[in-house]
PDB file of C-alpha atoms in Angstrom:
ATOM      1  CA  MET A   1     -52.365  -8.746  16.921  1.00  0.00           C
ATOM      2  CA  GLU A   2     -50.938 -10.070  20.125  1.00  0.00           C
ATOM      3  CA  GLU A   3     -49.719 -13.344  18.772  1.00  0.00           C
ATOM      4  CA  ILE A   4     -47.723 -11.202  16.440  1.00  0.00           C
ATOM      5  CA  LYS A   5     -44.237 -11.498  18.144  1.00  0.00           C
ATOM      6  CA  VAL A   6     -41.728  -8.341  17.585  1.00  0.00           C
ATOM      7  CA  PHE A   7     -38.021  -9.116  18.310  1.00  0.00           C
ATOM      8  CA  VAL A   8     -34.399  -8.522  17.163  1.00  0.00           C
ATOM      9  CA  ALA A   9     -33.660 -10.411  13.989  1.00  0.00           C
ATOM     10  CA  ASP A  10     -30.705 -12.638  13.542  1.00  0.00           C
ATOM     11  CA  GLU A  11     -29.574 -15.300  11.004  1.00  0.00           C
ATOM     12  CA  ARG A  12     -32.462 -17.442  11.261  1.00  0.00           C
ATOM     13  CA  HIS A  13     -34.704 -14.426   9.724  1.00  0.00           C
ATOM     14  CA  ILE A  14     -32.605 -14.115   6.350  1.00  0.00           C
ATOM     15  CA  LYS A  15     -34.786 -15.992   4.293  1.00  0.00           C
ATOM     16  CA  TYR A  16     -37.383 -13.121   4.815  1.00  0.00           C
ATOM     17  CA  VAL A  17     -34.889 -10.570   3.164  1.00  0.00           C
ATOM     18  CA  ASP A  18     -36.350 -10.567  -0.229  1.00  0.00           C
ATOM     19  CA  THR A  19     -39.938 -10.551   0.894  1.00  0.00           C
ATOM     20  CA  ILE A  20     -39.194  -7.577   3.240  1.00  0.00           C
ATOM     21  CA  LEU A  21     -37.510  -5.842   0.247  1.00  0.00           C
ATOM     22  CA  ASP A  22     -40.666  -6.558  -1.992  1.00  0.00           C
ATOM     23  CA  THR A  23     -43.032  -5.516   0.747  1.00  0.00           C
ATOM     24  CA  ILE A  24     -40.980  -2.103   1.114  1.00  0.00           C
ATOM     25  CA  GLU A  25     -40.886  -1.377  -2.769  1.00  0.00           C
ATOM     26  CA  ARG A  26     -44.542  -2.277  -2.978  1.00  0.00           C
ATOM     27  CA  ALA A  27     -45.690   0.060  -0.241  1.00  0.00           C
ATOM     28  CA  ALA A  28     -43.460   2.878  -1.686  1.00  0.00           C
ATOM     29  CA  LYS A  29     -45.267   2.434  -5.236  1.00  0.00           C
ATOM     30  CA  ILE A  30     -48.804   2.734  -4.008  1.00  0.00           C
ATOM     31  CA  ARG A  31     -48.144   5.486  -1.524  1.00  0.00           C
ATOM     32  CA  GLY A  32     -45.857   7.382  -4.353  1.00  0.00           C
ATOM     33  CA  THR A  33     -43.781   8.541  -1.345  1.00  0.00           C
ATOM     34  CA  GLY A  34     -40.111   8.359  -1.526  1.00  0.00           C
ATOM     35  CA  ILE A  35     -37.977   5.643   0.125  1.00  0.00           C
ATOM     36  CA  ALA A  36     -34.231   4.867   0.104  1.00  0.00           C
ATOM     37  CA  LYS A  37     -33.698   1.184  -1.258  1.00  0.00           C
ATOM     38  CA  ARG A  38     -31.568  -1.353   0.110  1.00  0.00           C
ATOM     39  CA  SER A  39     -29.950  -4.425  -1.549  1.00  0.00           C
ATOM     40  CA  PRO A  40     -30.474  -7.460   0.049  1.00  0.00           C
ATOM     41  CA  GLU A  41     -27.172  -7.959   1.280  1.00  0.00           C
ATOM     42  CA  TYR A  42     -27.280  -4.983   3.188  1.00  0.00           C
ATOM     43  CA  VAL A  43     -30.609  -5.993   4.845  1.00  0.00           C
ATOM     44  CA  LYS A  44     -28.990  -9.522   5.567  1.00  0.00           C
ATOM     45  CA  GLN A  45     -25.807  -7.791   7.274  1.00  0.00           C
ATOM     46  CA  LYS A  46     -28.142  -5.940   9.374  1.00  0.00           C
ATOM     47  CA  MET A  47     -29.831  -8.923  10.698  1.00  0.00           C
ATOM     48  CA  LEU A  48     -26.428 -10.709  11.033  1.00  0.00           C
ATOM     49  CA  GLU A  49     -25.306  -7.773  13.438  1.00  0.00           C
ATOM     50  CA  ARG A  50     -28.552  -7.778  15.221  1.00  0.00           C
ATOM     51  CA  LYS A  51     -29.453  -4.383  14.186  1.00  0.00           C
ATOM     52  CA  ALA A  52     -32.924  -5.270  12.925  1.00  0.00           C
ATOM     53  CA  ILE A  53     -36.568  -5.762  13.941  1.00  0.00           C
ATOM     54  CA  ILE A  54     -38.949  -7.985  12.608  1.00  0.00           C
ATOM     55  CA  ALA A  55     -42.512  -9.068  13.203  1.00  0.00           C
ATOM     56  CA  LEU A  56     -43.812 -12.293  12.719  1.00  0.00           C
ATOM     57  CA  ASP A  57     -47.261 -14.031  12.382  1.00  0.00           C
ATOM     58  CA  GLY A  58     -46.071 -17.590  13.284  1.00  0.00           C
ATOM     59  CA  ASP A  59     -43.751 -18.206  10.185  1.00  0.00           C
ATOM     60  CA  LYS A  60     -45.427 -15.274   8.246  1.00  0.00           C
ATOM     61  CA  PHE A  61     -43.515 -11.914   7.546  1.00  0.00           C
ATOM     62  CA  ALA A  62     -45.340  -9.025   9.198  1.00  0.00           C
ATOM     63  CA  GLY A  63     -43.230  -6.149   9.566  1.00  0.00           C
ATOM     64  CA  PHE A  64     -39.411  -4.869   9.562  1.00  0.00           C
ATOM     65  CA  CYS A  65     -37.180  -2.050  10.559  1.00  0.00           C
ATOM     66  CA  TYR A  66     -33.427  -1.618  11.090  1.00  0.00           C
ATOM     67  CA  ILE A  67     -30.929   0.661  12.835  1.00  0.00           C
ATOM     68  CA  GLU A  68     -27.724   2.009  11.727  1.00  0.00           C
ATOM     69  CA  SER A  69     -24.952   4.234  13.232  1.00  0.00           C
ATOM     70  CA  TRP A  70     -23.395   7.076  11.746  1.00  0.00           C
ATOM     71  CA  SER A  71     -20.849   9.803  12.386  1.00  0.00           C
ATOM     72  CA  ASN A  72     -18.687   7.680  14.612  1.00  0.00           C
ATOM     73  CA  LYS A  73     -21.699   6.418  16.318  1.00  0.00           C
ATOM     74  CA  GLN A  74     -22.981   9.802  17.548  1.00  0.00           C
ATOM     75  CA  PHE A  75     -26.138   9.352  15.370  1.00  0.00           C
ATOM     76  CA  VAL A  76     -28.460   6.531  15.153  1.00  0.00           C
ATOM     77  CA  ALA A  77     -31.061   6.359  12.483  1.00  0.00           C
ATOM     78  CA  ASN A  78     -34.276   3.852  12.609  1.00  0.00           C
ATOM     79  CA  SER A  79     -34.880   3.205   9.175  1.00  0.00           C
ATOM     80  CA  GLY A  80     -37.171   0.911   6.494  1.00  0.00           C
ATOM     81  CA  LEU A  81     -40.056   0.737   8.931  1.00  0.00           C
ATOM     82  CA  ILE A  82     -42.817  -1.590   7.049  1.00  0.00           C
ATOM     83  CA  VAL A  83     -45.855  -3.199   7.925  1.00  0.00           C
ATOM     84  CA  VAL A  84     -47.524  -5.762   5.360  1.00  0.00           C
ATOM     85  CA  ASP A  85     -50.868  -4.065   4.597  1.00  0.00           C
ATOM     86  CA  THR A  86     -52.730  -6.796   6.106  1.00  0.00           C
ATOM     87  CA  TYR A  87     -51.737  -5.916   9.512  1.00  0.00           C
ATOM     88  CA  ARG A  88     -51.776  -2.194   9.379  1.00  0.00           C
ATOM     89  CA  GLY A  89     -54.306  -0.444  11.892  1.00  0.00           C
ATOM     90  CA  HIS A  90     -53.542  -2.551  14.811  1.00  0.00           C
ATOM     91  CA  GLY A  91     -50.470  -0.764  16.314  1.00  0.00           C
ATOM     92  CA  LEU A  92     -47.608  -3.355  14.949  1.00  0.00           C
ATOM     93  CA  ALA A  93     -45.585  -0.193  13.513  1.00  0.00           C
ATOM     94  CA  LYS A  94     -45.640   1.335  16.827  1.00  0.00           C
ATOM     95  CA  ARG A  95     -44.550  -1.856  18.282  1.00  0.00           C
ATOM     96  CA  ILE A  96     -41.939  -2.303  15.946  1.00  0.00           C
ATOM     97  CA  LYS A  97     -40.607   1.170  16.255  1.00  0.00           C
ATOM     98  CA  ARG A  98     -40.580   0.937  19.858  1.00  0.00           C
ATOM     99  CA  LYS A  99     -38.180  -2.042  19.736  1.00  0.00           C
ATOM    100  CA  ALA A 100     -36.198  -0.154  17.077  1.00  0.00           C
ATOM    101  CA  PHE A 101     -35.990   2.683  19.471  1.00  0.00           C
ATOM    102  CA  GLU A 102     -35.255   0.305  22.624  1.00  0.00           C
ATOM    103  CA  LEU A 103     -32.365  -1.363  20.510  1.00  0.00           C
ATOM    104  CA  SER A 104     -30.847   1.864  19.865  1.00  0.00           C
ATOM    105  CA  ARG A 105     -30.807   3.050  23.264  1.00  0.00           C
ATOM    106  CA  GLU A 106     -29.322  -0.418  24.389  1.00  0.00           C
ATOM    107  CA  ARG A 107     -26.613  -0.463  21.748  1.00  0.00           C
ATOM    108  CA  PHE A 108     -26.121   3.396  21.531  1.00  0.00           C
ATOM    109  CA  PRO A 109     -26.973   5.028  24.740  1.00  0.00           C
ATOM    110  CA  GLU A 110     -25.229   8.339  24.124  1.00  0.00           C
ATOM    111  CA  ALA A 111     -26.427   8.510  20.487  1.00  0.00           C
ATOM    112  CA  LYS A 112     -29.123  11.147  19.067  1.00  0.00           C
ATOM    113  CA  ILE A 113     -31.584   8.793  17.245  1.00  0.00           C
ATOM    114  CA  PHE A 114     -33.219  10.206  14.251  1.00  0.00           C
ATOM    115  CA  GLY A 115     -35.351   9.400  11.159  1.00  0.00           C
ATOM    116  CA  LEU A 116     -36.622  10.640   7.961  1.00  0.00           C
ATOM    117  CA  THR A 117     -40.397  10.248   7.202  1.00  0.00           C
ATOM    118  CA  THR A 118     -43.253  11.618   4.837  1.00  0.00           C
ATOM    119  CA  GLY A 119     -45.751   9.528   6.909  1.00  0.00           C
ATOM    120  CA  GLU A 120     -48.174  11.280   9.407  1.00  0.00           C
ATOM    121  CA  ALA A 121     -48.290   7.844  11.337  1.00  0.00           C
ATOM    122  CA  VAL A 122     -44.651   7.377  11.613  1.00  0.00           C
ATOM    123  CA  MET A 123     -44.312  11.241  12.652  1.00  0.00           C
ATOM    124  CA  LYS A 124     -47.001  10.363  15.632  1.00  0.00           C
ATOM    125  CA  ILE A 125     -45.235   7.396  16.656  1.00  0.00           C
ATOM    126  CA  ASN A 126     -41.740   9.155  16.854  1.00  0.00           C
ATOM    127  CA  ASN A 127     -43.396  11.827  18.637  1.00  0.00           C
ATOM    128  CA  GLU A 128     -44.890   9.710  21.408  1.00  0.00           C
ATOM    129  CA  LEU A 129     -41.466   8.404  21.944  1.00  0.00           C
ATOM    130  CA  GLY A 130     -39.661  11.863  22.196  1.00  0.00           C
ATOM    131  CA  TYR A 131     -38.559  12.745  18.956  1.00  0.00           C
ATOM    132  CA  ARG A 132     -38.926  16.138  17.786  1.00  0.00           C
ATOM    133  CA  PRO A 133     -39.071  17.524  14.324  1.00  0.00           C
ATOM    134  CA  VAL A 134     -35.667  19.242  13.307  1.00  0.00           C
ATOM    135  CA  ALA A 135     -33.828  20.847  10.477  1.00  0.00           C
ATOM    136  CA  PHE A 136     -31.687  18.389   8.486  1.00  0.00           C
ATOM    137  CA  ALA A 137     -28.868  20.350   9.360  1.00  0.00           C
ATOM    138  CA  SER A 138     -29.269  18.908  12.917  1.00  0.00           C
ATOM    139  CA  LEU A 139     -28.809  15.343  11.494  1.00  0.00           C
ATOM    140  CA  THR A 140     -25.900  13.581  11.024  1.00  0.00           C
ATOM    141  CA  ASP A 141     -23.475  14.967   8.226  1.00  0.00           C
ATOM    142  CA  ASP A 142     -22.218  11.740   7.234  1.00  0.00           C
ATOM    143  CA  PRO A 143     -22.453  11.349   3.554  1.00  0.00           C
ATOM    144  CA  THR A 144     -22.709   7.786   3.394  1.00  0.00           C
ATOM    145  CA  PHE A 145     -26.207   8.467   5.219  1.00  0.00           C
ATOM    146  CA  TRP A 146     -27.225  10.911   2.514  1.00  0.00           C
ATOM    147  CA  LYS A 147     -26.102   8.693  -0.068  1.00  0.00           C
ATOM    148  CA  GLY A 148     -28.913   6.451   0.468  1.00  0.00           C
ATOM    149  CA  CYS A 149     -31.203   8.982  -0.653  1.00  0.00           C
ATOM    150  CA  GLU A 150     -30.216   8.776  -3.792  1.00  0.00           C
ATOM    151  CA  SER A 151     -32.609   5.921  -4.927  1.00  0.00           C
ATOM    152  CA  CYS A 152     -35.382   7.633  -3.530  1.00  0.00           C
ATOM    153  CA  VAL A 153     -38.034   9.356  -6.008  1.00  0.00           C
ATOM    154  CA  ASN A 154     -37.214  12.913  -4.077  1.00  0.00           C
ATOM    155  CA  PHE A 155     -33.709  12.816  -4.423  1.00  0.00           C
ATOM    156  CA  ASP A 156     -33.566  15.901  -6.658  1.00  0.00           C
ATOM    157  CA  ILE A 157     -35.388  17.953  -4.365  1.00  0.00           C
ATOM    158  CA  LEU A 158     -32.700  16.975  -1.309  1.00  0.00           C
ATOM    159  CA  GLN A 159     -29.907  17.741  -3.784  1.00  0.00           C
ATOM    160  CA  ARG A 160     -31.536  20.893  -5.332  1.00  0.00           C
ATOM    161  CA  ASN A 161     -31.654  22.209  -1.707  1.00  0.00           C
ATOM    162  CA  ASN A 162     -27.987  21.186  -0.693  1.00  0.00           C
ATOM    163  CA  ARG A 163     -29.198  18.602   1.641  1.00  0.00           C
ATOM    164  CA  ARG A 164     -31.040  21.207   3.745  1.00  0.00           C
ATOM    165  CA  MET A 165     -34.564  20.323   2.815  1.00  0.00           C
ATOM    166  CA  CYS A 166     -36.741  17.486   1.093  1.00  0.00           C
ATOM    167  CA  LEU A 167     -40.437  16.274   1.364  1.00  0.00           C
ATOM    168  CA  CYS A 168     -39.316  14.004   4.238  1.00  0.00           C
ATOM    169  CA  THR A 169     -39.190  15.454   7.821  1.00  0.00           C
ATOM    170  CA  GLY A 170     -36.508  14.809   9.798  1.00  0.00           C
ATOM    171  CA  MET A 171     -37.073  13.872  13.476  1.00  0.00           C
ATOM    172  CA  LEU A 172     -34.427  13.429  16.361  1.00  0.00           C
ATOM    173  CA  TYR A 173     -34.367  11.986  19.687  1.00  0.00           C
ATOM    174  CA  ASP A 174     -31.876  13.618  21.686  1.00  0.00           C
ATOM    175  CA  PRO A 175     -31.097  11.307  25.039  1.00  0.00           C
ATOM    176  CA  HIS A 176     -29.317  14.632  26.440  1.00  0.00           C
ATOM    177  CA  GLU A 177     -32.456  16.733  26.484  1.00  0.00           C
ATOM    178  CA  HIS A 178     -34.784  13.872  28.235  1.00  0.00           C
ATOM    179  CA  GLU A 179     -31.915  13.265  30.750  1.00  0.00           C
ATOM    180  CA  ASN A 180     -32.515  17.230  31.655  1.00  0.00           C
ATOM    181  CA  LYS A 181     -36.213  16.624  31.699  1.00  0.00           C
ATOM    182  CA  ASP A 182     -35.881  13.765  33.753  1.00  0.00           C
ATOM    183  CA  ASN A 183     -33.413  15.671  36.494  1.00  0.00           C
ATOM    184  CA  GLN A 184     -35.613  18.418  36.779  1.00  0.00           C
ATOM    185  CA  GLU A 185     -39.089  16.460  37.147  1.00  0.00           C
ATOM    186  CA  LEU A 186     -37.083  15.078  40.267  1.00  0.00           C
ATOM    187  CA  LYS A 187     -36.057  18.498  41.823  1.00  0.00           C
TER     188      LYS A 187
END
């Protein structure tokens, strides 16, 4: 797995957009979990903005994730994490997620970073990065973010509960909480 490179995507990686979206859709069907669908144009834009992480084994697609800011850059979501099934079980998701986390902190150092997931493995990775589970009320209230959930198979649950809960777990990293912990450890 060390030969797999994980880095910020750019215009050179646009050729992988369809493969990325197909991989995400297949994984969601196999697992029967909800996932917000994104258009090819949206994923392409994330690459052009250098807000996407891609993992390649030579020139073969292995994994992906992207970031997006919300609520006037007060929040950043890490979304669309996917690893091709033949590369799973070797820590690649953790490497991709860590790179997305680092990119989020670099681009939006004051923002709270969040994600929604139904996957235990992603929850574990998020926990290791310093995220904690939170109620949806602690996440962005930007309606554009929540509109992205409309394509999820579980959207009716979210809607019935007035965006307070769903099958996903909301997880949040608040940089200010970690600054306080770091300062306390120095004393």
